Amino acid sequence: MTQLPAAQKSSDGVKTLYGGTGTRRITVRDLAAAKERGEKWPMLTAYDAMTASVFDEAGIPVILVGDSMGNCHLGYDTTVPVTMDQMTMLAAAVVRGTSRALVVGDLTFGSYQEGPVQALRSATRLVKEAGVGAVKLEGGERSLPQTEAIVQAGIPVMAHLGLTPQSVNTMGYRVQGRGDEDAHRLVSDAKAAQNAGAFAVVLEMVPAELAAEVTRSLQIPTIGIGAGPDTDAQVLVWTDMAGLTAGRTPRFTKQYAQLRQVLGDAAKAFAEDVVGGGFPLEEHSFH
Ligand code: KIV
């Protein structure tokens, strides 16, 4: 059975999201309760069953099958080419690799922009075929009809504001919400997403003060990435977090391991053993 980290209790004795002892799946209601308790929580991306099982066993309460799989897993330059076929297959693997985390699947570019009917069809597919507990889509006001339709069908929706990578061709990769007008729009987008029924809002690359203001003004949790320390939760792309990503990573990430180095060293050690006769040895052989 999965060994979770030691249970932690908040001051009112309620089990916490991270490190809690419960073995049932986390739900969006647990996230709402954590906001009420003022408890912060971590979210990581994952794109396969094995990595997801590591994070699940580590007690990460929410795992996002992000369309960042385009850059981090599928070898594309952006998230734009990722399809719902790819998302559904990898989200199903992540669900199979986990037993406790709430698994959230991204609606990919082109799978919801046409309107609520298309959005609901894509979201329903992810829930039925992959088994995710919630979906994420980009945009505030511009995605409200989609959010409402999906929520009304009983599927929890996570909104994504600030830098929305599916709009890279118009937006680029830069900090959003700078200046009064943009800041005001971001706050009203966040409130609109909440009113449409979203259960949480990702804030990507927005000034820390603005993210703090959005967090204070919403009843639902905010999840920051490049949004300073005051959001309710923090998310990182797992390959950035673990130091597997090649080259420069964005300034807002932090590397908690050097997996690229570790894996490269292991591959070289294996290759040298094969070339030099150090592997396989007697103990690895059958007779
Ligand atoms: O696709 C993704 O991984 C994301 C996170 C960066 C929030 O949207």
XYZ file of C-alpha atoms and ligand atoms in Angstrom:
295
model
C 0.000 0.000 0.000
C 1.106 3.550 -0.726
C 3.178 5.015 2.127
C 2.231 8.654 2.625
C 4.311 11.190 4.538
C 3.555 11.601 8.225
C 0.141 13.137 8.809
C 0.091 16.830 9.468
C -2.747 18.580 11.218
C -3.806 22.178 10.919
C -4.538 24.076 14.124
C -8.197 23.005 14.123
C -7.172 19.351 13.893
C -8.377 18.914 10.298
C -6.182 16.696 8.136
C -4.159 18.694 5.643
C -4.066 18.213 1.889
C -0.307 17.643 1.767
C 0.775 14.781 3.956
C -2.744 13.937 5.098
C -3.448 10.333 6.057
C -6.531 9.855 3.910
C -6.250 7.388 1.054
C -9.366 8.398 -0.873
C -9.003 10.751 -3.829
C -8.764 14.456 -3.079
C -11.769 16.361 -4.439
C -12.404 19.984 -5.293
C -14.333 20.224 -2.002
C -11.112 19.412 -0.127
C -9.416 22.308 -1.942
C -12.229 24.663 -0.973
C -11.871 23.555 2.668
C -8.106 24.163 2.521
C -8.726 27.748 1.355
C -11.029 28.257 4.338
C -8.318 26.937 6.669
C -5.728 29.184 5.019
C -3.662 26.114 4.114
C -1.211 26.249 1.209
C -0.731 23.258 -1.076
C 1.523 22.080 -3.927
C 0.581 20.970 -7.441
C 2.904 19.312 -9.980
C 2.460 18.305 -13.581
C 2.911 14.692 -14.705
C 2.553 13.020 -18.090
C 2.978 9.312 -17.356
C 1.914 6.717 -14.794
C 5.320 6.095 -13.214
C 6.188 9.730 -12.514
C 2.640 10.369 -11.313
C 2.908 7.446 -8.873
C 6.082 8.963 -7.398
C 4.308 12.283 -6.797
C 1.199 10.541 -5.459
C 3.322 8.596 -2.970
C 5.088 11.838 -2.017
C 1.682 13.240 -1.020
C 1.228 15.820 -3.797
C -2.540 16.414 -3.589
C -3.190 17.724 -7.110
C -1.510 16.522 -10.313
C -1.995 18.448 -13.542
C -1.686 16.654 -16.855
C -0.766 19.957 -18.455
C -0.514 20.641 -22.145
C 3.058 21.580 -21.195
C 3.475 17.919 -22.243
C 3.971 19.501 -25.676
C 7.281 21.059 -24.628
C 8.270 18.657 -21.842
C 7.272 15.259 -23.121
C 6.395 15.287 -26.817
C 9.246 17.380 -28.231
C 7.226 20.333 -29.564
C 8.313 23.973 -29.145
C 4.969 25.067 -27.668
C 1.735 23.662 -26.235
C -0.194 24.549 -29.388
C 0.172 21.257 -31.345
C -0.977 19.006 -28.473
C -4.166 17.124 -29.385
C -6.985 15.735 -27.263
C -5.969 12.220 -28.378
C -2.518 12.770 -26.846
C -3.970 14.430 -23.742
C -6.522 11.667 -23.199
C -3.946 8.896 -23.511
C -1.443 10.477 -21.105
C -4.108 11.661 -18.634
C -5.425 8.092 -18.442
C -1.893 6.906 -17.625
C -1.580 9.499 -14.838
C -4.934 8.470 -13.376
C -3.816 4.805 -13.428
C -0.589 5.756 -11.634
C -2.331 7.539 -8.760
C -4.782 6.668 -6.037
C -4.984 9.808 -3.914
C -4.231 12.911 -5.996
C -6.923 14.865 -7.772
C -5.909 14.564 -11.441
C -6.688 17.606 -13.591
C -6.470 17.355 -17.392
C -5.911 20.290 -19.735
C -8.278 21.060 -22.581
C -5.873 21.424 -25.489
C -5.690 24.293 -27.970
C -8.554 24.042 -30.453
C -10.611 21.692 -28.282
C -12.832 24.354 -26.633
C -12.395 27.698 -28.410
C -15.278 27.043 -30.833
C -17.803 27.319 -28.013
C -19.573 25.582 -25.141
C -20.745 22.547 -27.106
C -17.230 21.697 -28.288
C -15.807 22.458 -24.828
C -18.289 20.180 -23.084
C -17.590 17.392 -25.582
C -13.823 17.640 -24.929
C -14.226 17.835 -21.160
C -16.618 14.890 -21.113
C -14.154 12.845 -23.138
C -11.368 13.521 -20.632
C -13.572 12.508 -17.719
C -15.016 9.381 -19.364
C -11.967 8.058 -21.226
C -9.124 9.224 -18.980
C -10.895 9.351 -15.627
C -9.709 12.830 -14.600
C -11.484 14.556 -11.707
C -11.395 18.031 -13.272
C -10.355 19.912 -16.401
C -8.436 23.144 -16.964
C -8.934 25.720 -19.694
C -7.284 29.029 -20.497
C -9.005 32.423 -20.396
C -11.383 34.387 -18.160
C -14.200 36.350 -19.844
C -13.417 34.835 -23.219
C -13.993 31.296 -21.925
C -17.009 31.944 -19.679
C -19.671 30.178 -21.792
C -17.368 27.151 -21.973
C -16.725 27.175 -18.207
C -20.433 27.469 -17.439
C -21.412 24.631 -19.770
C -18.791 22.257 -18.348
C -19.568 23.123 -14.719
C -23.298 22.724 -15.321
C -22.613 19.222 -16.618
C -20.986 18.388 -13.272
C -17.337 18.590 -14.299
C -15.105 20.812 -12.135
C -13.202 23.500 -14.068
C -9.861 25.095 -13.206
C -9.345 28.439 -14.978
C -5.931 29.644 -16.207
C -5.193 33.393 -16.370
C -2.210 35.690 -16.844
C 0.215 34.156 -19.301
C -1.811 31.605 -21.240
C 0.666 29.581 -23.325
C -1.908 28.517 -25.929
C -1.960 32.214 -26.976
C 1.810 32.361 -27.428
C 1.421 33.551 -31.007
C -0.327 36.753 -29.877
C 0.950 37.122 -26.315
C 4.512 35.805 -26.353
C 6.023 34.670 -23.043
C 6.003 37.762 -20.847
C 4.622 38.952 -17.520
C 0.894 39.796 -17.716
C -1.252 42.209 -15.679
C 1.262 45.061 -15.540
C -0.303 48.534 -15.514
C -3.687 49.539 -14.109
C -5.799 48.522 -17.083
C -4.292 45.025 -17.468
C -4.344 44.482 -13.693
C -8.008 45.486 -13.538
C -8.830 43.105 -16.408
C -7.068 40.234 -14.668
C -8.976 40.788 -11.405
C -12.290 40.958 -13.255
C -11.397 37.842 -15.319
C -10.681 35.958 -12.095
C -13.985 37.027 -10.532
C -15.844 36.125 -13.708
C -14.275 32.648 -13.716
C -15.308 32.197 -10.075
C -18.862 33.363 -10.828
C -19.045 30.952 -13.759
C -18.330 28.116 -11.311
C -14.561 27.526 -11.628
C -13.174 25.808 -8.506
C -9.660 27.308 -8.773
C -7.645 29.743 -10.870
C -4.072 29.338 -12.100
C -2.210 32.671 -12.240
C 0.821 32.413 -14.505
C 3.521 35.086 -14.678
C 1.706 37.975 -13.008
C 3.171 40.494 -10.546
C 3.221 39.150 -6.972
C 1.174 42.069 -5.598
C -1.556 41.515 -8.174
C -1.662 37.763 -7.480
C -2.005 38.561 -3.763
C -4.891 40.916 -4.505
C -6.672 38.304 -6.658
C -6.124 35.694 -3.924
C -7.672 37.978 -1.294
C -10.642 38.857 -3.465
C -11.628 35.279 -4.436
C -13.338 32.588 -2.389
C -11.796 29.861 -4.590
C -8.088 28.941 -4.402
C -5.480 30.603 -6.609
C -2.546 28.533 -7.880
C 0.542 30.522 -8.746
C 3.342 29.900 -11.213
C 5.595 32.924 -11.419
C 3.019 34.800 -9.340
C 4.863 35.339 -6.050
C 4.404 33.747 -2.625
C 0.873 34.789 -1.700
C -1.304 32.514 -3.835
C -3.101 29.648 -2.067
C -1.138 26.998 -3.976
C 1.968 26.751 -6.155
C 2.428 24.697 -9.312
C 5.602 23.756 -11.149
C 6.166 21.800 -14.328
C 7.752 18.626 -12.968
C 10.688 18.506 -15.407
C 11.649 22.050 -14.299
C 11.200 21.164 -10.613
C 13.397 18.061 -10.908
C 16.106 19.556 -13.139
C 15.334 17.368 -16.174
C 14.583 20.212 -18.581
C 17.432 20.985 -21.012
C 18.911 24.475 -21.141
C 17.598 27.530 -19.339
C 14.420 27.275 -17.285
C 12.216 30.281 -16.479
C 13.344 32.447 -13.558
C 10.255 31.580 -11.521
C 11.086 27.864 -11.339
C 13.286 26.173 -8.748
C 15.228 22.953 -9.285
C 14.928 20.520 -6.374
C 17.105 17.857 -8.036
C 19.465 17.515 -10.998
C 17.770 14.620 -12.797
C 19.275 15.444 -16.197
C 22.746 14.979 -14.744
C 21.772 11.860 -12.764
C 20.139 10.144 -15.775
C 22.941 11.114 -18.127
C 25.533 9.724 -15.692
C 23.557 6.479 -15.309
C 23.298 6.072 -19.103
C 27.063 6.650 -19.495
C 27.893 4.190 -16.688
C 25.701 1.529 -18.355
C 27.310 2.187 -21.755
C 30.816 1.948 -20.313
C 29.954 -1.334 -18.559
C 28.607 -2.813 -21.807
C 31.624 -1.700 -23.814
C 34.095 -2.748 -21.097
C 32.465 -6.071 -20.139
C 31.246 -4.931 -16.713
C 27.644 -5.824 -17.539
C 26.095 -8.328 -17.526
C 27.988 -10.320 -14.885
C 27.408 -13.837 -13.580
C 24.645 -12.648 -11.212
C 22.688 -11.204 -14.129
C 22.895 -14.390 -16.227
C 20.757 -17.563 -16.503
C 22.139 -21.100 -17.006
O 0.332 23.000 -18.970
C 0.776 23.248 -17.838
O 1.665 22.572 -17.313
C 0.219 24.394 -17.130
C 0.891 24.824 -15.872
C 2.105 25.595 -16.206
C -0.022 25.586 -14.986
O -0.718 24.963 -17.578
